[in-house]
PDB file of C-alpha atoms and ligand atoms in Angstrom:
ATOM      1  CA  UNK A   1       0.279   0.555   0.010  1.00 47.00           C
ATOM      2  CA  UNK A   2       0.817   3.411  -0.634  1.00 62.00           C
ATOM      3  CA  UNK A   3       1.104   5.456   2.126  1.00 65.00           C
ATOM      4  CA  UNK A   4      -0.917   9.671   1.908  1.00 67.00           C
ATOM      5  CA  UNK A   5       1.734  12.228   1.304  1.00 67.00           C
ATOM      6  CA  UNK A   6      -0.526  13.717   3.980  1.00 66.00           C
ATOM      7  CA  UNK A   7      -0.230  10.668   6.763  1.00 85.00           C
ATOM      8  CA  UNK A   8       4.224  11.511   7.256  1.00 93.00           C
ATOM      9  CA  UNK A   9       5.984  12.493  10.496  1.00 96.00           C
ATOM     10  CA  UNK A  10       6.891  16.152  10.530  1.00 96.00           C
ATOM     11  CA  UNK A  11      10.864  15.130   9.323  1.00 97.00           C
ATOM     12  CA  UNK A  12       9.466  13.958   5.649  1.00 97.00           C
ATOM     13  CA  UNK A  13       8.777  16.529   3.378  1.00 95.00           C
ATOM     14  CA  UNK A  14       7.516  15.375  -0.574  1.00 95.00           C
ATOM     15  CA  UNK A  15       9.109  18.240  -2.848  1.00 93.00           C
ATOM     16  CA  UNK A  16      10.301  18.138  -6.567  1.00 95.00           C
ATOM     17  CA  UNK A  17      14.176  17.451  -7.069  1.00 97.00           C
ATOM     18  CA  UNK A  18      15.964  18.061 -10.178  1.00 98.00           C
ATOM     19  CA  UNK A  19      14.458  16.505 -13.758  1.00 98.00           C
ATOM     20  CA  UNK A  20      11.512  17.856 -11.512  1.00 97.00           C
ATOM     21  CA  UNK A  21      10.943  14.076 -10.690  1.00 98.00           C
ATOM     22  CA  UNK A  22       9.461  12.862  -6.834  1.00 97.00           C
ATOM     23  CA  UNK A  23      11.270  13.143  -3.937  1.00 97.00           C
ATOM     24  CA  UNK A  24      11.760  13.613  -0.442  1.00 98.00           C
ATOM     25  CA  UNK A  25      13.364  15.930   1.838  1.00 98.00           C
ATOM     26  CA  UNK A  26      13.812  13.743   5.599  1.00 98.00           C
ATOM     27  CA  UNK A  27      15.297  15.644   7.826  1.00 98.00           C
ATOM     28  CA  UNK A  28      15.573  14.617  11.654  1.00 98.00           C
ATOM     29  CA  UNK A  29      17.288  16.914  13.937  1.00 97.00           C
ATOM     30  CA  UNK A  30      19.901  14.782  13.798  1.00 98.00           C
ATOM     31  CA  UNK A  31      20.515  15.293   9.894  1.00 98.00           C
ATOM     32  CA  UNK A  32      19.734  16.532   6.516  1.00 98.00           C
ATOM     33  CA  UNK A  33      18.910  13.882   3.674  1.00 98.00           C
ATOM     34  CA  UNK A  34      17.670  12.787  -0.048  1.00 98.00           C
ATOM     35  CA  UNK A  35      15.893   9.786  -1.199  1.00 98.00           C
ATOM     36  CA  UNK A  36      14.573   9.765  -4.798  1.00 98.00           C
ATOM     37  CA  UNK A  37      11.237   6.909  -5.809  1.00 98.00           C
ATOM     38  CA  UNK A  38      13.393   6.822  -9.439  1.00 98.00           C
ATOM     39  CA  UNK A  39      15.725   4.474  -8.351  1.00 98.00           C
ATOM     40  CA  UNK A  40      14.257   5.024  -4.506  1.00 98.00           C
ATOM     41  CA  UNK A  41      17.640   6.672  -4.500  1.00 98.00           C
ATOM     42  CA  UNK A  42      19.508   8.033  -1.154  1.00 99.00           C
ATOM     43  CA  UNK A  43      21.085  11.415  -3.381  1.00 99.00           C
ATOM     44  CA  UNK A  44      22.014  12.924   0.201  1.00 98.00           C
ATOM     45  CA  UNK A  45      22.842  12.839   3.942  1.00 99.00           C
ATOM     46  CA  UNK A  46      24.187  14.993   6.274  1.00 98.00           C
ATOM     47  CA  UNK A  47      24.219  13.743   9.699  1.00 98.00           C
ATOM     48  CA  UNK A  48      24.255  17.258  12.032  1.00 98.00           C
ATOM     49  CA  UNK A  49      27.708  19.590  12.160  1.00 97.00           C
ATOM     50  CA  UNK A  50      29.072  17.687   9.226  1.00 98.00           C
ATOM     51  CA  UNK A  51      29.427  18.440   5.657  1.00 98.00           C
ATOM     52  CA  UNK A  52      27.372  16.030   3.580  1.00 98.00           C
ATOM     53  CA  UNK A  53      28.814  12.486   2.811  1.00 99.00           C
ATOM     54  CA  UNK A  54      27.005  11.710  -0.640  1.00 99.00           C
ATOM     55  CA  UNK A  55      28.875  12.206  -3.811  1.00 99.00           C
ATOM     56  CA  UNK A  56      27.138  13.424  -7.009  1.00 99.00           C
ATOM     57  CA  UNK A  57      27.631  14.327 -10.144  1.00 98.00           C
ATOM     58  CA  UNK A  58      27.555  17.608 -11.413  1.00 98.00           C
ATOM     59  CA  UNK A  59      26.526  15.417 -14.931  1.00 98.00           C
ATOM     60  CA  UNK A  60      23.973  13.473 -13.632  1.00 98.00           C
ATOM     61  CA  UNK A  61      20.910  12.393 -15.443  1.00 98.00           C
ATOM     62  CA  UNK A  62      18.236  13.220 -13.283  1.00 98.00           C
ATOM     63  CA  UNK A  63      15.460  11.583 -15.963  1.00 98.00           C
ATOM     64  CA  UNK A  64      12.907   8.307 -15.304  1.00 94.00           C
ATOM     65  CA  UNK A  65      15.072   6.366 -18.283  1.00 94.00           C
ATOM     66  CA  UNK A  66      18.365   6.750 -16.213  1.00 98.00           C
ATOM     67  CA  UNK A  67      20.673   6.126 -12.909  1.00 98.00           C
ATOM     68  CA  UNK A  68      21.498   9.155 -11.267  1.00 98.00           C
ATOM     69  CA  UNK A  69      24.455   9.141 -10.811  1.00 98.00           C
ATOM     70  CA  UNK A  70      25.720   8.613  -7.428  1.00 99.00           C
ATOM     71  CA  UNK A  71      24.426   8.543  -3.938  1.00 99.00           C
ATOM     72  CA  UNK A  72      23.466   5.022  -3.876  1.00 99.00           C
ATOM     73  CA  UNK A  73      22.370   3.522  -6.235  1.00 98.00           C
ATOM     74  CA  UNK A  74      20.596  -0.121  -6.056  1.00 99.00           C
ATOM     75  CA  UNK A  75      22.088  -2.234  -8.267  1.00 98.00           C
ATOM     76  CA  UNK A  76      19.856  -5.404  -8.045  1.00 98.00           C
ATOM     77  CA  UNK A  77      19.095  -8.060  -9.353  1.00 98.00           C
ATOM     78  CA  UNK A  78      22.586  -8.772 -11.576  1.00 98.00           C
ATOM     79  CA  UNK A  79      25.777  -6.433 -11.047  1.00 98.00           C
ATOM     80  CA  UNK A  80      27.598  -5.329 -13.517  1.00 98.00           C
ATOM     81  CA  UNK A  81      27.065  -7.092 -16.743  1.00 97.00           C
ATOM     82  CA  UNK A  82      23.703  -9.505 -16.943  1.00 97.00           C
ATOM     83  CA  UNK A  83      25.624 -12.482 -17.059  1.00 92.00           C
ATOM     84  CA  UNK A  84      23.320 -14.716 -19.465  1.00 92.00           C
ATOM     85  CA  UNK A  85      22.174 -11.128 -22.077  1.00 94.00           C
ATOM     86  CA  UNK A  86      25.140  -9.037 -22.503  1.00 93.00           C
ATOM     87  CA  UNK A  87      22.354  -6.229 -24.111  1.00 95.00           C
ATOM     88  CA  UNK A  88      20.833  -6.431 -20.886  1.00 96.00           C
ATOM     89  CA  UNK A  89      21.518  -3.144 -18.451  1.00 97.00           C
ATOM     90  CA  UNK A  90      24.146  -3.166 -16.785  1.00 98.00           C
ATOM     91  CA  UNK A  91      24.002  -3.463 -12.754  1.00 98.00           C
ATOM     92  CA  UNK A  92      19.984  -4.392 -12.963  1.00 98.00           C
ATOM     93  CA  UNK A  93      17.016  -2.783 -12.768  1.00 98.00           C
ATOM     94  CA  UNK A  94      15.962  -1.292  -9.081  1.00 98.00           C
ATOM     95  CA  UNK A  95      17.708   1.658 -10.154  1.00 98.00           C
ATOM     96  CA  UNK A  96      15.796   2.759 -13.108  1.00 98.00           C
ATOM     97  CA  UNK A  97      12.263   1.755 -11.173  1.00 97.00           C
ATOM     98  CA  UNK A  98      10.081   3.409  -9.693  1.00 96.00           C
ATOM     99  CA  UNK A  99       8.665   2.478  -6.265  1.00 97.00           C
ATOM    100  CA  UNK A 100       6.589   3.653  -4.316  1.00 97.00           C
ATOM    101  CA  UNK A 101       6.750   4.296  -0.411  1.00 97.00           C
ATOM    102  CA  UNK A 102       4.629   2.003   2.498  1.00 96.00           C
ATOM    103  CA  UNK A 103       5.943   3.634   5.827  1.00 95.00           C
ATOM    104  CA  UNK A 104       7.588   6.007   7.337  1.00 96.00           C
ATOM    105  CA  UNK A 105       7.866   7.129  11.172  1.00 95.00           C
ATOM    106  CA  UNK A 106      10.486   8.091  13.515  1.00 97.00           C
ATOM    107  CA  UNK A 107      12.364   6.831  16.170  1.00 90.00           C
ATOM    108  CA  UNK A 108      15.180   7.820  18.230  1.00 91.00           C
ATOM    109  CA  UNK A 109      15.454  10.863  16.589  1.00 96.00           C
ATOM    110  CA  UNK A 110      15.621   8.929  13.343  1.00 98.00           C
ATOM    111  CA  UNK A 111      13.156   8.541  10.400  1.00 98.00           C
ATOM    112  CA  UNK A 112      13.035   5.200   8.517  1.00 98.00           C
ATOM    113  CA  UNK A 113      11.740   5.218   6.096  1.00 98.00           C
ATOM    114  CA  UNK A 114      10.231   1.625   3.691  1.00 98.00           C
ATOM    115  CA  UNK A 115      10.169   1.409  -0.034  1.00 98.00           C
ATOM    116  CA  UNK A 116       8.621  -0.789  -2.221  1.00 98.00           C
ATOM    117  CA  UNK A 117       9.209  -1.648  -6.109  1.00 97.00           C
ATOM    118  CA  UNK A 118       6.085  -0.650  -7.335  1.00 96.00           C
ATOM    119  CA  UNK A 119       3.153  -2.998  -9.291  1.00 89.00           C
ATOM    120  CA  UNK A 120       4.936  -3.064 -12.745  1.00 89.00           C
ATOM    121  CA  UNK A 121       8.490  -2.988 -11.549  1.00 90.00           C
ATOM    122  CA  UNK A 122       7.279  -7.100 -11.723  1.00 88.00           C
ATOM    123  CA  UNK A 123       6.231  -7.204 -15.205  1.00 90.00           C
ATOM    124  CA  UNK A 124      10.057  -5.856 -16.127  1.00 91.00           C
ATOM    125  CA  UNK A 125      12.315  -8.755 -18.235  1.00 92.00           C
ATOM    126  CA  UNK A 126      14.412  -9.796 -15.858  1.00 95.00           C
ATOM    127  CA  UNK A 127      12.974  -8.749 -12.304  1.00 97.00           C
ATOM    128  CA  UNK A 128      12.682 -12.248 -10.186  1.00 96.00           C
ATOM    129  CA  UNK A 129       8.730 -12.994 -10.191  1.00 91.00           C
ATOM    130  CA  UNK A 130       7.382 -13.722  -6.645  1.00 95.00           C
ATOM    131  CA  UNK A 131      10.859 -12.285  -5.164  1.00 97.00           C
ATOM    132  CA  UNK A 132       9.304  -9.355  -2.130  1.00 97.00           C
ATOM    133  CA  UNK A 133      11.619  -6.390  -2.069  1.00 98.00           C
ATOM    134  CA  UNK A 134      11.460  -4.076   0.162  1.00 98.00           C
ATOM    135  CA  UNK A 135      14.751  -1.229   0.814  1.00 98.00           C
ATOM    136  CA  UNK A 136      14.517   0.525   4.719  1.00 98.00           C
ATOM    137  CA  UNK A 137      16.118   3.437   4.119  1.00 98.00           C
ATOM    138  CA  UNK A 138      16.651   5.113   8.596  1.00 98.00           C
ATOM    139  CA  UNK A 139      17.916   8.123   8.228  1.00 98.00           C
ATOM    140  CA  UNK A 140      19.173  10.073  11.426  1.00 98.00           C
ATOM    141  CA  UNK A 141      22.723  10.515  13.350  1.00 98.00           C
ATOM    142  CA  UNK A 142      23.991   6.998  11.841  1.00 98.00           C
ATOM    143  CA  UNK A 143      22.882   6.392   7.549  1.00 98.00           C
ATOM    144  CA  UNK A 144      21.656   2.609   7.508  1.00 98.00           C
ATOM    145  CA  UNK A 145      20.162   1.280   4.216  1.00 99.00           C
ATOM    146  CA  UNK A 146      18.730  -2.249   3.970  1.00 99.00           C
ATOM    147  CA  UNK A 147      18.406  -4.398   1.255  1.00 99.00           C
ATOM    148  CA  UNK A 148      15.360  -7.306   2.091  1.00 98.00           C
ATOM    149  CA  UNK A 149      14.397 -10.271  -0.249  1.00 98.00           C
ATOM    150  CA  UNK A 150      11.574 -12.975   0.475  1.00 98.00           C
ATOM    151  CA  UNK A 151      11.719 -15.937  -1.997  1.00 98.00           C
ATOM    152  CA  UNK A 152       7.773 -16.191  -2.070  1.00 97.00           C
ATOM    153  CA  UNK A 153       7.731 -18.927  -5.483  1.00 97.00           C
ATOM    154  CA  UNK A 154       8.607 -22.306  -5.047  1.00 98.00           C
ATOM    155  CA  UNK A 155      12.242 -22.750  -6.660  1.00 97.00           C
ATOM    156  CA  UNK A 156      15.047 -21.190  -5.431  1.00 98.00           C
ATOM    157  CA  UNK A 157      15.793 -17.326  -6.043  1.00 98.00           C
ATOM    158  CA  UNK A 158      18.943 -16.026  -6.628  1.00 98.00           C
ATOM    159  CA  UNK A 159      20.536 -12.410  -7.388  1.00 98.00           C
ATOM    160  CA  UNK A 160      23.248 -10.048  -6.347  1.00 98.00           C
ATOM    161  CA  UNK A 161      22.550  -6.788  -5.002  1.00 99.00           C
ATOM    162  CA  UNK A 162      24.981  -3.748  -4.312  1.00 99.00           C
ATOM    163  CA  UNK A 163      24.144  -1.125  -1.919  1.00 99.00           C
ATOM    164  CA  UNK A 164      26.174   1.560  -4.688  1.00 99.00           C
ATOM    165  CA  UNK A 165      27.852   3.927  -1.768  1.00 99.00           C
ATOM    166  CA  UNK A 166      29.411   7.070  -3.665  1.00 99.00           C
ATOM    167  CA  UNK A 167      31.353   9.347  -0.872  1.00 99.00           C
ATOM    168  CA  UNK A 168      32.499  12.732  -1.351  1.00 99.00           C
ATOM    169  CA  UNK A 169      36.300  13.734  -0.447  1.00 99.00           C
ATOM    170  CA  UNK A 170      38.856  15.584  -0.511  1.00 98.00           C
ATOM    171  CA  UNK A 171      40.937  14.194  -2.890  1.00 98.00           C
ATOM    172  CA  UNK A 172      40.742  10.282  -4.004  1.00 99.00           C
ATOM    173  CA  UNK A 173      44.982  10.515  -4.313  1.00 98.00           C
ATOM    174  CA  UNK A 174      44.657  11.860  -0.974  1.00 98.00           C
ATOM    175  CA  UNK A 175      42.622   9.397   1.253  1.00 98.00           C
ATOM    176  CA  UNK A 176      43.279   6.042   2.353  1.00 98.00           C
ATOM    177  CA  UNK A 177      40.546   3.123   3.422  1.00 99.00           C
ATOM    178  CA  UNK A 178      41.078   0.752   6.248  1.00 98.00           C
ATOM    179  CA  UNK A 179      39.397  -2.963   5.856  1.00 98.00           C
ATOM    180  CA  UNK A 180      40.304  -5.468   3.250  1.00 98.00           C
ATOM    181  CA  UNK A 181      44.284  -4.788   4.242  1.00 98.00           C
ATOM    182  CA  UNK A 182      45.739  -8.755   2.719  1.00 98.00           C
ATOM    183  CA  UNK A 183      42.491  -9.410   1.031  1.00 98.00           C
ATOM    184  CA  UNK A 184      42.167 -10.848  -2.590  1.00 98.00           C
ATOM    185  CA  UNK A 185      40.102  -9.163  -5.047  1.00 98.00           C
ATOM    186  CA  UNK A 186      39.080  -9.660  -8.217  1.00 98.00           C
ATOM    187  CA  UNK A 187      40.724  -6.727 -10.074  1.00 98.00           C
ATOM    188  CA  UNK A 188      38.199  -5.313 -12.706  1.00 98.00           C
ATOM    189  CA  UNK A 189      40.593  -3.295 -15.066  1.00 98.00           C
ATOM    190  CA  UNK A 190      43.484  -5.632 -15.283  1.00 98.00           C
ATOM    191  CA  UNK A 191      40.946  -8.867 -15.043  1.00 98.00           C
ATOM    192  CA  UNK A 192      42.917 -11.143 -12.934  1.00 98.00           C
ATOM    193  CA  UNK A 193      42.860 -12.073  -9.480  1.00 98.00           C
ATOM    194  CA  UNK A 194      44.984 -10.472  -6.958  1.00 98.00           C
ATOM    195  CA  UNK A 195      46.206  -9.581  -3.751  1.00 98.00           C
ATOM    196  CA  UNK A 196      45.654  -6.187  -1.628  1.00 98.00           C
ATOM    197  CA  UNK A 197      49.681  -5.700   0.225  1.00 98.00           C
ATOM    198  CA  UNK A 198      48.930  -5.990   4.173  1.00 98.00           C
ATOM    199  CA  UNK A 199      48.558  -1.836   4.373  1.00 98.00           C
ATOM    200  CA  UNK A 200      45.418  -0.039   3.333  1.00 98.00           C
ATOM    201  CA  UNK A 201      44.725   1.217  -0.052  1.00 98.00           C
ATOM    202  CA  UNK A 202      45.725   4.769  -1.320  1.00 98.00           C
ATOM    203  CA  UNK A 203      44.450   4.861  -5.358  1.00 98.00           C
ATOM    204  CA  UNK A 204      47.083   6.470  -7.683  1.00 98.00           C
ATOM    205  CA  UNK A 205      45.091   5.073 -10.866  1.00 98.00           C
ATOM    206  CA  UNK A 206      41.451   3.604 -12.043  1.00 98.00           C
ATOM    207  CA  UNK A 207      40.522   0.907  -9.826  1.00 99.00           C
ATOM    208  CA  UNK A 208      38.262  -1.077  -9.297  1.00 98.00           C
ATOM    209  CA  UNK A 209      38.287  -4.276  -7.261  1.00 98.00           C
ATOM    210  CA  UNK A 210      36.211  -7.443  -6.255  1.00 98.00           C
ATOM    211  CA  UNK A 211      36.377  -8.821  -3.281  1.00 98.00           C
ATOM    212  CA  UNK A 212      34.381 -11.217  -2.314  1.00 98.00           C
ATOM    213  CA  UNK A 213      34.284 -13.343   0.719  1.00 98.00           C
ATOM    214  CA  UNK A 214      34.832  -9.767   3.526  1.00 98.00           C
ATOM    215  CA  UNK A 215      32.080  -9.029   6.752  1.00 98.00           C
ATOM    216  CA  UNK A 216      34.667  -6.684   7.245  1.00 98.00           C
ATOM    217  CA  UNK A 217      34.365  -2.861   8.312  1.00 99.00           C
ATOM    218  CA  UNK A 218      35.322  -0.266   5.785  1.00 99.00           C
ATOM    219  CA  UNK A 219      37.260   3.307   7.249  1.00 99.00           C
ATOM    220  CA  UNK A 220      37.607   5.584   5.233  1.00 99.00           C
ATOM    221  CA  UNK A 221      40.198   8.082   6.566  1.00 98.00           C
ATOM    222  CA  UNK A 222      39.975  11.473   4.850  1.00 98.00           C
ATOM    223  CA  UNK A 223      42.653  14.032   6.711  1.00 98.00           C
ATOM    224  CA  UNK A 224      41.730  16.928   3.818  1.00 98.00           C
ATOM    225  CA  UNK A 225      37.616  16.574   5.062  1.00 98.00           C
ATOM    226  CA  UNK A 226      38.950  16.366   8.576  1.00 98.00           C
ATOM    227  CA  UNK A 227      37.019  13.208   9.104  1.00 98.00           C
ATOM    228  CA  UNK A 228      36.632   9.097   9.034  1.00 98.00           C
ATOM    229  CA  UNK A 229      33.515   7.293   6.944  1.00 99.00           C
ATOM    230  CA  UNK A 230      32.693   3.627   8.549  1.00 99.00           C
ATOM    231  CA  UNK A 231      31.168   1.761   6.307  1.00 99.00           C
ATOM    232  CA  UNK A 232      30.052  -1.010   9.083  1.00 98.00           C
ATOM    233  CA  UNK A 233      27.206  -4.393   7.406  1.00 98.00           C
ATOM    234  CA  UNK A 234      25.819  -7.145   8.336  1.00 98.00           C
ATOM    235  CA  UNK A 235      24.642  -9.704   5.092  1.00 99.00           C
ATOM    236  CA  UNK A 236      26.884  -8.711   3.062  1.00 99.00           C
ATOM    237  CA  UNK A 237      30.360 -11.075   1.953  1.00 98.00           C
ATOM    238  CA  UNK A 238      31.527  -8.265  -0.821  1.00 99.00           C
ATOM    239  CA  UNK A 239      33.279  -5.371  -1.036  1.00 99.00           C
ATOM    240  CA  UNK A 240      32.873  -3.029  -3.914  1.00 99.00           C
ATOM    241  CA  UNK A 241      35.639   0.018  -4.612  1.00 99.00           C
ATOM    242  CA  UNK A 242      35.471   1.950  -7.121  1.00 99.00           C
ATOM    243  CA  UNK A 243      37.128   5.311  -9.057  1.00 99.00           C
ATOM    244  CA  UNK A 244      37.001   5.112 -12.399  1.00 98.00           C
ATOM    245  CA  UNK A 245      40.172   7.565 -12.951  1.00 98.00           C
ATOM    246  CA  UNK A 246      41.470  10.290 -15.281  1.00 98.00           C
ATOM    247  CA  UNK A 247      39.961   8.122 -19.268  1.00 98.00           C
ATOM    248  CA  UNK A 248      37.064   6.258 -17.837  1.00 98.00           C
ATOM    249  CA  UNK A 249      35.352   9.623 -15.461  1.00 98.00           C
ATOM    250  CA  UNK A 250      35.905  11.338 -19.867  1.00 98.00           C
ATOM    251  CA  UNK A 251      34.542   8.737 -21.451  1.00 98.00           C
ATOM    252  CA  UNK A 252      31.068   8.642 -18.944  1.00 98.00           C
ATOM    253  CA  UNK A 253      28.734  10.989 -20.644  1.00 98.00           C
ATOM    254  CA  UNK A 254      27.077  11.702 -16.656  1.00 98.00           C
ATOM    255  CA  UNK A 255      30.355  12.574 -14.567  1.00 98.00           C
ATOM    256  CA  UNK A 256      32.184  15.745 -15.441  1.00 98.00           C
ATOM    257  CA  UNK A 257      35.890  15.801 -16.900  1.00 98.00           C
ATOM    258  CA  UNK A 258      37.060  16.558 -13.066  1.00 98.00           C
ATOM    259  CA  UNK A 259      34.766  15.219 -10.603  1.00 98.00           C
ATOM    260  CA  UNK A 260      36.663  11.927 -10.309  1.00 98.00           C
ATOM    261  CA  UNK A 261      39.244  13.222  -7.527  1.00 98.00           C
ATOM    262  CA  UNK A 262      36.124  14.047  -5.949  1.00 98.00           C
ATOM    263  CA  UNK A 263      34.696  10.959  -5.463  1.00 99.00           C
ATOM    264  CA  UNK A 264      35.061   6.512  -4.053  1.00 99.00           C
ATOM    265  CA  UNK A 265      32.368   4.305  -4.296  1.00 99.00           C
ATOM    266  CA  UNK A 266      32.499   1.048  -1.655  1.00 99.00           C
ATOM    267  CA  UNK A 267      29.750  -0.623  -2.525  1.00 99.00           C
ATOM    268  CA  UNK A 268      28.175  -3.000   0.751  1.00 99.00           C
ATOM    269  CA  UNK A 269      27.196  -5.844  -1.778  1.00 99.00           C
ATOM    270  CA  UNK A 270      27.015 -10.074  -2.696  1.00 99.00           C
ATOM    271  CA  UNK A 271      28.056  -9.968  -6.005  1.00 98.00           C
ATOM    272  CA  UNK A 272      29.848 -13.071  -7.930  1.00 98.00           C
ATOM    273  CA  UNK A 273      30.930 -15.877  -6.139  1.00 98.00           C
ATOM    274  CA  UNK A 274      28.566 -14.177  -3.213  1.00 98.00           C
ATOM    275  CA  UNK A 275      25.287 -14.091  -5.432  1.00 98.00           C
ATOM    276  CA  UNK A 276      22.685 -15.130  -2.946  1.00 98.00           C
ATOM    277  CA  UNK A 277      20.466 -17.933  -3.187  1.00 98.00           C
ATOM    278  CA  UNK A 278      17.326 -18.536  -1.603  1.00 98.00           C
ATOM    279  CA  UNK A 279      15.532 -21.075  -1.036  1.00 98.00           C
ATOM    280  CA  UNK A 280      11.344 -20.838  -0.805  1.00 98.00           C
ATOM    281  CA  UNK A 281      10.020 -18.995   2.295  1.00 98.00           C
ATOM    282  CA  UNK A 282      14.210 -17.453   3.245  1.00 98.00           C
ATOM    283  CA  UNK A 283      14.963 -14.147   3.226  1.00 98.00           C
ATOM    284  CA  UNK A 284      17.932 -12.157   3.013  1.00 98.00           C
ATOM    285  CA  UNK A 285      18.927  -9.311   4.147  1.00 99.00           C
ATOM    286  CA  UNK A 286      21.746  -6.679   3.061  1.00 99.00           C
ATOM    287  CA  UNK A 287      22.700  -3.945   5.266  1.00 98.00           C
ATOM    288  CA  UNK A 288      25.091  -1.257   5.773  1.00 99.00           C
ATOM    289  CA  UNK A 289      25.581   1.329   8.121  1.00 98.00           C
ATOM    290  CA  UNK A 290      27.462   4.888   7.950  1.00 98.00           C
ATOM    291  CA  UNK A 291      28.910   6.418  10.361  1.00 98.00           C
ATOM    292  CA  UNK A 292      31.258  10.124   9.858  1.00 98.00           C
ATOM    293  CA  UNK A 293      34.069  10.604  12.656  1.00 98.00           C
ATOM    294  CA  UNK A 294      36.068  13.637  12.793  1.00 98.00           C
ATOM    295  CA  UNK A 295      39.028  13.576  13.314  1.00 97.00           C
TER     296      UNK A 295
HETATM  297  C1  BG6 B   1      31.072  -0.153  -9.717  1.00 95.19           C
HETATM  298  C2  BG6 B   1      32.147  -1.046 -11.112  1.00 95.19           C
HETATM  299  O1  BG6 B   1      31.165  -0.726  -9.310  1.00 95.19           O
HETATM  300  O2  BG6 B   1      30.612   0.530 -11.311  1.00 95.19           O
HETATM  301  C3  BG6 B   1      32.726  -0.643 -12.798  1.00 95.19           C
HETATM  302  O3  BG6 B   1      32.708  -1.631 -10.425  1.00 95.19           O
HETATM  303  C4  BG6 B   1      31.283   0.170 -13.602  1.00 95.19           C
HETATM  304  O4  BG6 B   1      32.999  -1.643 -12.866  1.00 95.19           O
HETATM  305  C5  BG6 B   1      31.243   1.494 -12.147  1.00 95.19           C
HETATM  306  O5  BG6 B   1      32.205   1.121 -14.240  1.00 95.19           O
HETATM  307  C6  BG6 B   1      29.733   2.177 -12.665  1.00 95.19           C
HETATM  308  O6  BG6 B   1      29.240   1.471 -12.852  1.00 95.19           O
HETATM  309  P1  BG6 B   1      28.128   2.309 -14.018  1.00 95.19           P
HETATM  310  O7  BG6 B   1      27.024   1.461 -14.920  1.00 95.19           O
HETATM  311  O8  BG6 B   1      26.796   3.008 -12.715  1.00 95.19           O
HETATM  312  O9  BG6 B   1      27.714   3.136 -15.400  1.00 95.19           O
END
């Protein structure tokens, strides 16, 4: 059921976002946040006393048929190219799907919104039939995002999911991310398996890494912005870390040529060998909790 907007709690207002797309502005006393119905896309979160945490490209499309470049695109039910159909859209269907708000409430100085796909989404080719999907966003002093899937069908349901979170950084060349030290990863740039040295990740070129089998918290340390962003997770066995660097940024129409220095993605995911398989009746929640601390 779609709740009437007149029944929204006081910390939530509906407005028009960029491209005239419908958006919620969520502002409990602990933060400010924007969430679009297009893609159930969180584009902004700013805990009180801090600068905005999420990055969105100035060149992003804001249109019903295109994903938003930045914030938190939802990659579901597949990640990257679809294994059995090269013509299918990259990163699945959820980020360009229309969603609706099912619930909204305030608790403990945070506001929680529950989104479900609109009915028409279920008819899209490639969308898993008999999957009940919910995306729960809790915006407060922390940002919590939970992507829940229940298999209501009679046969196993396999899917990939990534909360493809774009963070604003002072300069990607001067940050470091801890949490993946010594881990094996698939390097999507070199197209080979590699192992990270036993040190935090620093960025010196195009970076596109898929770490499988990790539940570790990642901490992004940004001395330039004098802050640490902590990405904790549960129900997630993969982490993807991405920065396009110079050439790839130039090739993307919805990404400014110079913008690559100001962003990095740390994606809370279950992808590749960590794809989820749900037996009939089973459910799974992929959850990220993001916090910021001054340093
Ligand atoms: C990352 C992938 O998650 O998303 C990259 O690992 C990809 O390979 C990037 O380039 C952006 O994808 P898209 O479809 O939003 O341009």
